[in-house]
mmCIF file of C-alpha atoms in Angstrom:
data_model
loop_
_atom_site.group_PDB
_atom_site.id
_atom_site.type_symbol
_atom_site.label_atom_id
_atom_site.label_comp_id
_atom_site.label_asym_id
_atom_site.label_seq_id
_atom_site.Cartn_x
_atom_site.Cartn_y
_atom_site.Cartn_z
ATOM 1 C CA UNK A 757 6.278 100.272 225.023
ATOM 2 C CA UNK A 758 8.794 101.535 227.548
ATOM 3 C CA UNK A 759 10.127 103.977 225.306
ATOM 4 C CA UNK A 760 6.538 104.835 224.922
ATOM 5 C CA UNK A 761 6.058 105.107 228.368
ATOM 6 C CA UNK A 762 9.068 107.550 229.101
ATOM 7 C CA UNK A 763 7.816 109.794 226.320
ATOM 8 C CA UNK A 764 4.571 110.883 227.997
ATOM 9 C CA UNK A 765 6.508 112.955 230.895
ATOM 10 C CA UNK A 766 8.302 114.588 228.816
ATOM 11 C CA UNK A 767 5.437 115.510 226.838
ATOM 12 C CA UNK A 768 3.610 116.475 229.643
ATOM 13 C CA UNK A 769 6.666 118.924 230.776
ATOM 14 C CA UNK A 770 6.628 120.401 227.638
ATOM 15 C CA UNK A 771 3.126 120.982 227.523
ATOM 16 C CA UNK A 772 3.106 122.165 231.265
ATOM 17 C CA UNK A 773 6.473 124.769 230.161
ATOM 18 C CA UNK A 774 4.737 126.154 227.066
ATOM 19 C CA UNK A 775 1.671 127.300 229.465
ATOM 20 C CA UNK A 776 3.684 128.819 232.102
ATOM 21 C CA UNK A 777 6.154 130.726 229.561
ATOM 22 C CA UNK A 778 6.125 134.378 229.903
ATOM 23 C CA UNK A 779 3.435 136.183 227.858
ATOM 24 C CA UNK A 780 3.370 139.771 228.575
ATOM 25 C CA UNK A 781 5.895 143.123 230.200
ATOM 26 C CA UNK A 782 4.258 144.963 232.440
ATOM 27 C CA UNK A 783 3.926 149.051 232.143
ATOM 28 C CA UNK A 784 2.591 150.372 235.665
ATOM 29 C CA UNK A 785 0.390 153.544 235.504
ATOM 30 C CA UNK A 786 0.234 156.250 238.352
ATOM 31 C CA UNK A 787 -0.613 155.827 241.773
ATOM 32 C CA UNK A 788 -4.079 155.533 242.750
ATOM 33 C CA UNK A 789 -5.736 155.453 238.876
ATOM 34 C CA UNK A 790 -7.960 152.850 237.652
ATOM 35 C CA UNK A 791 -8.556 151.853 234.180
ATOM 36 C CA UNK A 792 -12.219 151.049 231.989
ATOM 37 C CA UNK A 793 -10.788 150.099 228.230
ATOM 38 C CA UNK A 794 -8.011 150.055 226.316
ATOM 39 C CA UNK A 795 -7.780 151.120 222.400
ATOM 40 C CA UNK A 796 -5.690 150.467 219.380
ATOM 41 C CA UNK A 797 -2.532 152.544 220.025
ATOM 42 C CA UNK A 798 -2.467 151.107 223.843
ATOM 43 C CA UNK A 799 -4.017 154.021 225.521
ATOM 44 C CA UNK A 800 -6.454 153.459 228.093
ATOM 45 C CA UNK A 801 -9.372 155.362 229.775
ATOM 46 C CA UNK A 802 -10.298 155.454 233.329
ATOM 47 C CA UNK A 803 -9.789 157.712 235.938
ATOM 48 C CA UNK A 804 -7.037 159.089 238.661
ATOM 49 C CA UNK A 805 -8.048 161.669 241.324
ATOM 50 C CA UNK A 806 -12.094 161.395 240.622
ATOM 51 C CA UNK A 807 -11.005 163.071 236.823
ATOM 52 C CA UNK A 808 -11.756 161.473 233.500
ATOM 53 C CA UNK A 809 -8.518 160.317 232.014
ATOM 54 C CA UNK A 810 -6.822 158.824 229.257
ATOM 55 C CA UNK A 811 -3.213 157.444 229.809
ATOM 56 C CA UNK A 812 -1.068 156.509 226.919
ATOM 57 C CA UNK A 813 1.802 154.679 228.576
ATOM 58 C CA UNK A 814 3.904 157.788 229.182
ATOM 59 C CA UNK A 815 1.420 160.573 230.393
ATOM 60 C CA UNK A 816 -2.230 161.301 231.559
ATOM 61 C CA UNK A 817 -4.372 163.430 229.863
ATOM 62 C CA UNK A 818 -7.435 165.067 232.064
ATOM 63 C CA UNK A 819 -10.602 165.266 230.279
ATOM 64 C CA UNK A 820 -12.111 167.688 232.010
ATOM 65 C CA UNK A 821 -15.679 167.979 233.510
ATOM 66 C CA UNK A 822 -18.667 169.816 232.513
ATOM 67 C CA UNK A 823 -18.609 172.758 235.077
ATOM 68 C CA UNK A 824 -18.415 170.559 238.270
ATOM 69 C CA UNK A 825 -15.732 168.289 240.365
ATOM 70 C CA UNK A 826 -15.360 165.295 238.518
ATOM 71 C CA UNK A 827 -15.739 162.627 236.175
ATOM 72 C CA UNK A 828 -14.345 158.769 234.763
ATOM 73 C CA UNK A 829 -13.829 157.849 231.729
ATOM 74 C CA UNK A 830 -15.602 154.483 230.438
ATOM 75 C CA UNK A 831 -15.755 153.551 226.840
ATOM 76 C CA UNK A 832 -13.004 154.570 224.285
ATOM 77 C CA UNK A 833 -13.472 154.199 220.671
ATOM 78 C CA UNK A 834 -10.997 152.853 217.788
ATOM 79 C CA UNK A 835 -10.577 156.747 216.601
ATOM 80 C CA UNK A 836 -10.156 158.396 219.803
ATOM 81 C CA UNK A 837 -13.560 159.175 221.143
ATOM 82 C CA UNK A 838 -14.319 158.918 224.669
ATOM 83 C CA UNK A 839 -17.462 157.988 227.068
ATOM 84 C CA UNK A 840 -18.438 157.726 230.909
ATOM 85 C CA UNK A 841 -19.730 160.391 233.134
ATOM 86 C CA UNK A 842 -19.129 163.703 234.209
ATOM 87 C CA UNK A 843 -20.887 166.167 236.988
ATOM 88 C CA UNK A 844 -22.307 169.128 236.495
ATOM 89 C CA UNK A 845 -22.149 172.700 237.786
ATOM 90 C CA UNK A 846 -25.673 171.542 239.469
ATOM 91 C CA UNK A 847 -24.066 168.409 241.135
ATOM 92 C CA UNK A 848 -25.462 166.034 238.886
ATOM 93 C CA UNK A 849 -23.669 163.213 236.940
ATOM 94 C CA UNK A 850 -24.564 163.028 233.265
ATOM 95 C CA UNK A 851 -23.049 160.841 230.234
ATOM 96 C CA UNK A 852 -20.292 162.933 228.277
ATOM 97 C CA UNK A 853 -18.981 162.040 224.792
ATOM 98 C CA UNK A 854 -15.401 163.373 224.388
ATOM 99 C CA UNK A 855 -14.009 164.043 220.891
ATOM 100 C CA UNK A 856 -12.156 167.036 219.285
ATOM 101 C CA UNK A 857 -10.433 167.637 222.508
ATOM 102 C CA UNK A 858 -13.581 168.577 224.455
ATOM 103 C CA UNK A 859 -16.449 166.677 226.261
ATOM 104 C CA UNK A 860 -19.998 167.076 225.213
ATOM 105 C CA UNK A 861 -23.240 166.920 227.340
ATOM 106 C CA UNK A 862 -25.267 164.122 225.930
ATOM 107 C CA UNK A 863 -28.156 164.407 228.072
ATOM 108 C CA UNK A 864 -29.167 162.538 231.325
ATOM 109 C CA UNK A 865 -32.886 161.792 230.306
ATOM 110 C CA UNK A 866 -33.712 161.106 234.456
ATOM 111 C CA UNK A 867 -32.035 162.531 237.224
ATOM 112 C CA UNK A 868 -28.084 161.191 236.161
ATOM 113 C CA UNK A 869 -26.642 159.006 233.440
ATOM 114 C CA UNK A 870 -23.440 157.052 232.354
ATOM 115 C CA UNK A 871 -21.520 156.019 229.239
ATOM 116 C CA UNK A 872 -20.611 152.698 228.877
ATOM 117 C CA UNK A 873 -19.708 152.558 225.699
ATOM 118 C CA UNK A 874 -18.412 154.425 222.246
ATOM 119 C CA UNK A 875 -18.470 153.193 218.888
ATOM 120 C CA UNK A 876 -16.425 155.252 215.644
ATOM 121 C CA UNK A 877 -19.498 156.832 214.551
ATOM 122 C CA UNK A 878 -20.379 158.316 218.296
ATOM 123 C CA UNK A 879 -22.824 156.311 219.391
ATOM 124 C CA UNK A 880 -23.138 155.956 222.761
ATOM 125 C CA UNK A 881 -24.637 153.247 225.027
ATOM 126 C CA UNK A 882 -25.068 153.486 228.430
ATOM 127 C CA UNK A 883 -27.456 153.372 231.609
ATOM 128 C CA UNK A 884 -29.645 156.005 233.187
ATOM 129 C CA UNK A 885 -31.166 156.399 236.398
ATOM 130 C CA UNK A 886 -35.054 157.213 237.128
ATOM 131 C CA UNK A 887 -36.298 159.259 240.318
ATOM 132 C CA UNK A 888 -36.828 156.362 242.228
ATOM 133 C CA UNK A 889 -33.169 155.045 241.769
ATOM 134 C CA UNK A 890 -34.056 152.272 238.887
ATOM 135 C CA UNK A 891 -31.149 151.714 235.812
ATOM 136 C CA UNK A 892 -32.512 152.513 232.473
ATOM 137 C CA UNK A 893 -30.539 151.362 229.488
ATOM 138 C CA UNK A 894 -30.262 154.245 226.710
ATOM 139 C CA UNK A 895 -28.337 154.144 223.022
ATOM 140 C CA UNK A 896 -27.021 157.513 222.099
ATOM 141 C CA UNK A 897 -27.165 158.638 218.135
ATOM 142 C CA UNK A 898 -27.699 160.908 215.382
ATOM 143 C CA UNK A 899 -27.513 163.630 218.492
ATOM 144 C CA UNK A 900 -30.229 162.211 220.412
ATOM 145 C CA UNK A 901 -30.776 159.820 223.551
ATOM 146 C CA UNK A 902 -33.312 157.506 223.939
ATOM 147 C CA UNK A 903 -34.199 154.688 226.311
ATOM 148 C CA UNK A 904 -34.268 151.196 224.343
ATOM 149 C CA UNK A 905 -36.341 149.085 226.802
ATOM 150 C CA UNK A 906 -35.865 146.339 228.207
ATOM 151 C CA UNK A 907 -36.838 142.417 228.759
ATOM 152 C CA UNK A 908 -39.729 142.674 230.981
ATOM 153 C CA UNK A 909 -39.381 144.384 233.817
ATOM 154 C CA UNK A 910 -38.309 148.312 234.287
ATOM 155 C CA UNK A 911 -34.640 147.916 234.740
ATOM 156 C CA UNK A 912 -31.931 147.607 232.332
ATOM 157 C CA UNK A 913 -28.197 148.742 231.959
ATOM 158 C CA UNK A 914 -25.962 148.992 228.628
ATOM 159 C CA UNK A 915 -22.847 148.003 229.017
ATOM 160 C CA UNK A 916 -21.229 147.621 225.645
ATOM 161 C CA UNK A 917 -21.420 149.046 221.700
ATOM 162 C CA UNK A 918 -20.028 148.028 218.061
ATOM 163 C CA UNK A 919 -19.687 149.338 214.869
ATOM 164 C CA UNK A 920 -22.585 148.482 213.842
ATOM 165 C CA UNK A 921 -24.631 150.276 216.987
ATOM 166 C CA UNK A 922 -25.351 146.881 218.513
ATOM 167 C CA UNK A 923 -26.123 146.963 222.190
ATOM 168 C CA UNK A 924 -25.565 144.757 225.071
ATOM 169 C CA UNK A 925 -26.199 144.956 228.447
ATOM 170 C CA UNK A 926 -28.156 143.180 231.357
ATOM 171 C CA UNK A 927 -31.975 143.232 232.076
ATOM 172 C CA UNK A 928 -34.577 141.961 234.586
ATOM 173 C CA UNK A 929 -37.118 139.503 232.884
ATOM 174 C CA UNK A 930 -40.915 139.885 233.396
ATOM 175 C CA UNK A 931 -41.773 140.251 237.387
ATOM 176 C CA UNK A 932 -37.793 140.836 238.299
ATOM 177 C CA UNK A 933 -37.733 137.032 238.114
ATOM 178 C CA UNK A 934 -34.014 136.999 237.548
ATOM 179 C CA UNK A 935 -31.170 139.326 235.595
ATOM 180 C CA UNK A 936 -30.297 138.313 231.685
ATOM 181 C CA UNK A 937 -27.885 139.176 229.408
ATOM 182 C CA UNK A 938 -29.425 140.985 226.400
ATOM 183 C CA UNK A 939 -28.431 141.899 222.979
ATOM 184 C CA UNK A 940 -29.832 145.129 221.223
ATOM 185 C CA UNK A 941 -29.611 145.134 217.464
ATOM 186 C CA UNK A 942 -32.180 146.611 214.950
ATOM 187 C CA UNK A 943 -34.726 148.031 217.337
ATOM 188 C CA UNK A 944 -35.489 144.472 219.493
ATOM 189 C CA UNK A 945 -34.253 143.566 222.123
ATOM 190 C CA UNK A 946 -33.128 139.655 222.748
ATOM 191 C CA UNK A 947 -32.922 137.519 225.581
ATOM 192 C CA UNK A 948 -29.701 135.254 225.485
ATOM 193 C CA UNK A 949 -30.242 133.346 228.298
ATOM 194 C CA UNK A 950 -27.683 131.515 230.505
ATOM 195 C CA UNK A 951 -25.374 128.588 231.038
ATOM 196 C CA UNK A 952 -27.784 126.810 232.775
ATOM 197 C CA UNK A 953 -28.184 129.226 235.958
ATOM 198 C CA UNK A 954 -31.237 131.596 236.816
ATOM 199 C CA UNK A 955 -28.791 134.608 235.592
ATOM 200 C CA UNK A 956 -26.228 136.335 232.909
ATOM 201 C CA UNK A 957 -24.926 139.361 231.870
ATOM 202 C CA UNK A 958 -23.213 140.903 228.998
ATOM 203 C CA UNK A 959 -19.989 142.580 229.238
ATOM 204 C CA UNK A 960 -19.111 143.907 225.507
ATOM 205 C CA UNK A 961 -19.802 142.941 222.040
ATOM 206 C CA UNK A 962 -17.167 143.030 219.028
ATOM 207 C CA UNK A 963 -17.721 144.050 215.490
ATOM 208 C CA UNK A 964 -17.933 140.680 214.135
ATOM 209 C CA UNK A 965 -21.373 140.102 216.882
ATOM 210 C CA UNK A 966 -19.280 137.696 219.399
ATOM 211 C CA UNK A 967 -20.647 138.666 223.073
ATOM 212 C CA UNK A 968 -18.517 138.374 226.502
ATOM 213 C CA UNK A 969 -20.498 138.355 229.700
ATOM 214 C CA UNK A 970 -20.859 136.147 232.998
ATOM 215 C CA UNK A 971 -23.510 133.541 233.424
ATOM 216 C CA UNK A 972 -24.443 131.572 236.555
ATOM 217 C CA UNK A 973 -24.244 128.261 235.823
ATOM 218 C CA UNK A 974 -26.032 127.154 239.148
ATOM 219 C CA UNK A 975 -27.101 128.544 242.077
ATOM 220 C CA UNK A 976 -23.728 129.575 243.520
ATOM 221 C CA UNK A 977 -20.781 129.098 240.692
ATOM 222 C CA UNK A 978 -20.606 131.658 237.612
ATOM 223 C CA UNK A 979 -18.355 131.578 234.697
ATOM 224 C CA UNK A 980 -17.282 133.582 232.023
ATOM 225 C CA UNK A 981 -19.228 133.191 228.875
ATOM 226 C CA UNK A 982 -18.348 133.937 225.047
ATOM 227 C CA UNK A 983 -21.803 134.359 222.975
ATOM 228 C CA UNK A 984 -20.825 133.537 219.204
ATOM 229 C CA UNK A 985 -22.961 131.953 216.293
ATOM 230 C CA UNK A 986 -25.793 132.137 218.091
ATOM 231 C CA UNK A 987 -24.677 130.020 220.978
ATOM 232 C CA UNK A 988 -23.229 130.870 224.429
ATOM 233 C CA UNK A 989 -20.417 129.338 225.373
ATOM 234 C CA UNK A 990 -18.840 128.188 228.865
ATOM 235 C CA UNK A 991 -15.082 129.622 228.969
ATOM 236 C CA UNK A 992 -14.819 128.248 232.236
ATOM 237 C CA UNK A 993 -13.140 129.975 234.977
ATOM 238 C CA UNK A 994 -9.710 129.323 237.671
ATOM 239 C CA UNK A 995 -11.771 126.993 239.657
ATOM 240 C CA UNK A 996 -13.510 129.340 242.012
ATOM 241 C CA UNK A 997 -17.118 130.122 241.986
ATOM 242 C CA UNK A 998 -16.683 134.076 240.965
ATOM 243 C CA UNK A 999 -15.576 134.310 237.572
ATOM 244 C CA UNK A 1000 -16.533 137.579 235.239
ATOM 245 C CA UNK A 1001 -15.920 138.676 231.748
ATOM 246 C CA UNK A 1002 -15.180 141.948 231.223
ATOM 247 C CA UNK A 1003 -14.110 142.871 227.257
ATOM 248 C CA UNK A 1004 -13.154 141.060 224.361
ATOM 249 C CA UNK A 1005 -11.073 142.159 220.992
ATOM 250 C CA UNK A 1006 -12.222 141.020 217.163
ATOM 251 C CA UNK A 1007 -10.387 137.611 217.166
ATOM 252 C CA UNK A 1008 -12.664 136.639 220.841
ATOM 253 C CA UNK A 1009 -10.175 136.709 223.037
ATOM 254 C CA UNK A 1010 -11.431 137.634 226.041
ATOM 255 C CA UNK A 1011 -10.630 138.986 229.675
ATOM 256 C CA UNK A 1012 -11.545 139.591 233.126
ATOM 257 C CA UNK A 1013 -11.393 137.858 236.295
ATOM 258 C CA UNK A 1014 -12.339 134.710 238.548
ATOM 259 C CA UNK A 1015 -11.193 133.594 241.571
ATOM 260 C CA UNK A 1016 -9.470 130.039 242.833
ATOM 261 C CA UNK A 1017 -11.203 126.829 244.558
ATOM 262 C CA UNK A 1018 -9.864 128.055 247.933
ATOM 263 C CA UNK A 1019 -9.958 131.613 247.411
ATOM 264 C CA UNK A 1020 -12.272 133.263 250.640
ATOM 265 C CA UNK A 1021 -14.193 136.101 249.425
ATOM 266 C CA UNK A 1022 -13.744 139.483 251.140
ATOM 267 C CA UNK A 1023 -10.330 138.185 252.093
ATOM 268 C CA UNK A 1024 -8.457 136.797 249.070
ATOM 269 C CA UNK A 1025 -7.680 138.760 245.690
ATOM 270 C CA UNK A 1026 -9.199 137.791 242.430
ATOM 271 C CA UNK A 1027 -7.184 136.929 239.509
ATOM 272 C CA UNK A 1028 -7.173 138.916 236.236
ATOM 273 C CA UNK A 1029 -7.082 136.511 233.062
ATOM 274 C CA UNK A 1030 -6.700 136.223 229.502
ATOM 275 C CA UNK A 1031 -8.690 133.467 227.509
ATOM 276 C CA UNK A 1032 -7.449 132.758 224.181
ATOM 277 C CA UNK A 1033 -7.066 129.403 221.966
ATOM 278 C CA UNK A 1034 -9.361 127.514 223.955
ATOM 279 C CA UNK A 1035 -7.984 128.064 227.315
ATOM 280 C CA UNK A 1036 -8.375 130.573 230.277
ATOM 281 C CA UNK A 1037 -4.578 131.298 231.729
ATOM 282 C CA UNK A 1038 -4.218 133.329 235.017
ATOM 283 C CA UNK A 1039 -2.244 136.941 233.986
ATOM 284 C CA UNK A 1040 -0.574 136.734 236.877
ATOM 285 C CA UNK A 1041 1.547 133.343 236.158
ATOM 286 C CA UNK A 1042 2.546 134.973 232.618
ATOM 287 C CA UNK A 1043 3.242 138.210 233.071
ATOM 288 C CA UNK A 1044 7.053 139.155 234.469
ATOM 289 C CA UNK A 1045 8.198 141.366 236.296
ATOM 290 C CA UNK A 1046 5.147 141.867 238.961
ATOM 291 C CA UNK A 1047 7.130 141.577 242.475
ATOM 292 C CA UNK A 1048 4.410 141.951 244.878
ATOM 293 C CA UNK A 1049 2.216 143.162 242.455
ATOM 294 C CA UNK A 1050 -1.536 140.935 241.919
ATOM 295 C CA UNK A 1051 -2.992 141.624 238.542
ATOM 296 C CA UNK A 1052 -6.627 141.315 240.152
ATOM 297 C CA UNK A 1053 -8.911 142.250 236.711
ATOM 298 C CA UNK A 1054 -8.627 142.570 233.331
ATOM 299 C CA UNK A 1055 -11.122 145.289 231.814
ATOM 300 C CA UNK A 1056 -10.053 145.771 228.059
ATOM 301 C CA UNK A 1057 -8.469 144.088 225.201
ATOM 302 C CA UNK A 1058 -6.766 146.128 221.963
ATOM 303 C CA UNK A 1059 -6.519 143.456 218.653
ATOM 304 C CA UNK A 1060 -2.878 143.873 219.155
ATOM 305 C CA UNK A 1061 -3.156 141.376 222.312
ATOM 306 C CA UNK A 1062 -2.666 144.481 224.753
ATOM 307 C CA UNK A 1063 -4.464 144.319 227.938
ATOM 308 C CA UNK A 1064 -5.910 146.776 230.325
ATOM 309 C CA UNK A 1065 -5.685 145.792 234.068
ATOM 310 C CA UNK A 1066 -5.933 146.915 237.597
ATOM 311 C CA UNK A 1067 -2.998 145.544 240.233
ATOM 312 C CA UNK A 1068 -3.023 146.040 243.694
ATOM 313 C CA UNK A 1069 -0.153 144.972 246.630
ATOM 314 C CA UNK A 1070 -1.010 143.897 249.874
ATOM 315 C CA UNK A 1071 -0.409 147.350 251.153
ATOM 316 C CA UNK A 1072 -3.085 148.766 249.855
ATOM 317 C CA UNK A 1073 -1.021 150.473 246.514
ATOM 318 C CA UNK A 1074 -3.495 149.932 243.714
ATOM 319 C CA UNK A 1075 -3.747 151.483 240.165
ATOM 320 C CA UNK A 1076 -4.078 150.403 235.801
ATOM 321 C CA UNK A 1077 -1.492 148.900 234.671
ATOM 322 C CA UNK A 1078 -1.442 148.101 230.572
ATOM 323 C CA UNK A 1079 0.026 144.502 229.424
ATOM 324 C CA UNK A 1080 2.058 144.585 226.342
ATOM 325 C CA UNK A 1081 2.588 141.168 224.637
ATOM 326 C CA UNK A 1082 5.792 139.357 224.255
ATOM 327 C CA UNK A 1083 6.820 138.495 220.892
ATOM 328 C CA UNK A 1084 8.825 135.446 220.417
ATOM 329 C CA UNK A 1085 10.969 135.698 217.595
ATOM 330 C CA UNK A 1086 11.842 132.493 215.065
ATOM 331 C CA UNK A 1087 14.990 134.357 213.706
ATOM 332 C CA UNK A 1088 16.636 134.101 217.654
ATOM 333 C CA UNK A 1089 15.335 130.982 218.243
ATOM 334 C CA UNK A 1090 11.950 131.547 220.060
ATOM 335 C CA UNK A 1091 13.402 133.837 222.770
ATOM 336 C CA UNK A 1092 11.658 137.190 223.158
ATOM 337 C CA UNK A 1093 12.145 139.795 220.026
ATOM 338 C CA UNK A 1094 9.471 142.258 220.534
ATOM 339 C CA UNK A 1095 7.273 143.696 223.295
ATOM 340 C CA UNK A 1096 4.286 145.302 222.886
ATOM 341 C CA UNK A 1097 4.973 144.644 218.336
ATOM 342 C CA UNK A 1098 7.049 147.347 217.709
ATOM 343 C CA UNK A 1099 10.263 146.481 216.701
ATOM 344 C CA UNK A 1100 12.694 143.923 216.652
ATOM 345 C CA UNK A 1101 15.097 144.731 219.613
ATOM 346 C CA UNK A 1102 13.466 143.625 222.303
ATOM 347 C CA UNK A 1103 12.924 146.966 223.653
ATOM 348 C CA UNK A 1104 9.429 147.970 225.169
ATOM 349 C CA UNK A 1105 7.321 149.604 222.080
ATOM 350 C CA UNK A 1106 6.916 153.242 221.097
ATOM 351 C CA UNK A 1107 4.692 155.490 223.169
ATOM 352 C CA UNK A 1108 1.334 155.603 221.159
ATOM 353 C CA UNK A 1109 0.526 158.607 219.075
ATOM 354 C CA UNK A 1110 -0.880 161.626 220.603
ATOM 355 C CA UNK A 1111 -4.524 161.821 221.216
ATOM 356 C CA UNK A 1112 -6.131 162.913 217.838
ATOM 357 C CA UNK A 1113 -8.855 165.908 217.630
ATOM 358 C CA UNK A 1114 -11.092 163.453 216.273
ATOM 359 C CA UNK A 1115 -14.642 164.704 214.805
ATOM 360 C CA UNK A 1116 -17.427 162.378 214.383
ATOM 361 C CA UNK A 1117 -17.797 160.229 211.627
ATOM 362 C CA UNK A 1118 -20.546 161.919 209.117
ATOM 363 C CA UNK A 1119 -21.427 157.999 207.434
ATOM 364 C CA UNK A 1120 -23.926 155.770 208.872
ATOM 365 C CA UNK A 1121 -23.025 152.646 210.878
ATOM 366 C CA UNK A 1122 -23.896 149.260 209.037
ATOM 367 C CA UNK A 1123 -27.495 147.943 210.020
ATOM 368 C CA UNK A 1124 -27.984 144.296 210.467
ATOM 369 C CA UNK A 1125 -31.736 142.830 210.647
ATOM 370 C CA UNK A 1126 -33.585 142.719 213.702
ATOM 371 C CA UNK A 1127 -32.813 139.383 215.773
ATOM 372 C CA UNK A 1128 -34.911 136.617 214.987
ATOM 373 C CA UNK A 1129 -38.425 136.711 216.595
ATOM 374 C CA UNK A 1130 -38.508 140.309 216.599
ATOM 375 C CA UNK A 1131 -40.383 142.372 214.234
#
């Protein structure tokens, strides 16, 4: 019994030392830039200077505009094609889709639009804006744009797009009663209510149909949720009442940020984190290497484990920063072999390839059938 007894601290340490073991190497982007997703090769979208960028690690490239000042990137694809907004020689904003090294004007349908959202095949989900200021959610394909309704009441926004041109997004229910997550698939639009709150919203779907949004799960606290066979699912949060999900890869991990029990809002930085094998773990206690750097939100996951963040000091410094994943290798007995998957050395991995002029895809994206009650 004693020996029993003495075994359970030790068990606890090691349990306590495999959680706080370093995870990830940080690679800092440049001043002042701010990231929206991440794809396979480790590059991420966003924007620096009011421009639409991609950064791959190593340099930025500027998208462009489409005659006027400006423009951010938002969605990136697995094959290298790009979404968000850019202005016009008129002023106006307008959703762009970027491949073969140029961005396309894919119509505004009110008086500005956004892309969210990019799947391999160029479809393009996103939010546009009436005359009167209201969001309209839109799915962009086979060249065309076209508003896909909503859950009641006339305000919607897309936020997120797989292979398969499934949409999700938040909408106001009948008489602007409260805000709900929705997912988009086959023409219908469904409801996927909350975690026990009066609200939700969805972040970004994956190819396999899991969902990652935010749900209220009373009045005042909201977590993280991960939507999967059917079901959503309370991923809990760092113990404060803010917590948000922002992307997901195919295996459900999942990211964004929440903030701590004692954490005063307006006054206090949120915490990026990572939520993987049942648990949520802070970025900021795993990553080395930060100094006075606070990972604040994490906005994309690659299937490779990299991470797309935003850090900020206490002066004021802020910009996207990407997390590459520490290997730990067997062969050297569990201490770090490989950052980021590229080799064995231990040195940070290769610069990812340069952007491709990618056309779009001429097949057809898989259809699923309609979600159940619609017809």
């Amino acid at each position: 019994m004693r020996c029993r007894l003495l075994l359970l601290p030790l068990l606890y340490c090691l349990h306590a030392c495999a959680l706080a073991q370093t995870a990830y190497t940080v690679v800092f982007g440049p001043e002042n830039s701010a990231p929206s997703a991440i794809d396979p090769a480790g590059r991420i979208a966003g924007q620096l200077g009011g421009r639409a960028i991609v950064w791959d690690g190593s340099t930025v490239r500027d998208l462009g505009t489409l005659g006027g000042g400006g423009g951010s990137a938002r969605g990136l694809s697995r094959n290298g094609l790009v979404t968000g907004a850019a202005d016009r020689t008129d002023g106006s904003s307008v959703a762009f889709l970027y491949a073969g090294g140029a961005l396309r004007d894919i119509g505004r349908l009110g008086v500005s639009s956004e892309g969210a959202g990019v799947n391999t095949h160029g479809q393009v989900a996103g939010t546009w804006v009436d005359a009167g200021g209201e969001n309209h959610a839109f799915l962009y394909s086979d060249g065309r744009a076209r508003d896909i309704g909503n859950l009641g009441a006339n305000s919607a926004r897309a936020t997120g797009i797989n292979a398969a041109g499934d949409v999700v997004g938040s909408s106001f229910i009948a008489g602007f009663a409260a805000v709900r997550a929705f997912l988009y698939r086959g023409g219908c639009m469904r409801d996927l209510g909350t975690l026990g709150g009066p609200a939700s919203s969805a972040a970004a779907i994956n190819d396999a149909g899991q969902i990652a949004g935010t749900s209220f799960i009373n009045d005042d606290v909201q977590h993280a949720f991960l939507y999967t066979g059917g079901l959503m699912r309370d991923i809990g949060s760092l113990g404060g009442a803010s917590t948000e999900a922002r992307a997901l890869n195919r295996s459900g991990h999942v990211v964004g940020y929440s903030t701590y029990p004692a954490s005063e809002p307006g006054s206090d930085f949120s915490h990026a984190f990572v939520y993987r094998d049942g648990a949520m773990r802070d970025l900021n206690r795993i990553t080395e290497r930060l100094g006075i750097w606070t990972l604040l939100d994490a906005v994309g996951i690659n299937d490779a484990g990299q991470i797309a963040a935003s850090a900020c000091t206490e002066f004021g410094d802020c910009r996207a920063v990407r997390l590459d994943p520490i290997r730990q290798c067997p062969a050297r007995g569990g201490r770090p072999c490989t950052r980021g998957g590229d080799s064995g050395s231990g040195a940070p991995a290769a610069l990812a390839p340069p952007m491709p002029a990618t056309t779009l895809a001429v097949t057809a994206p898989a259809r699923r059938p309609p979600a159940h009650g619609c017809r």
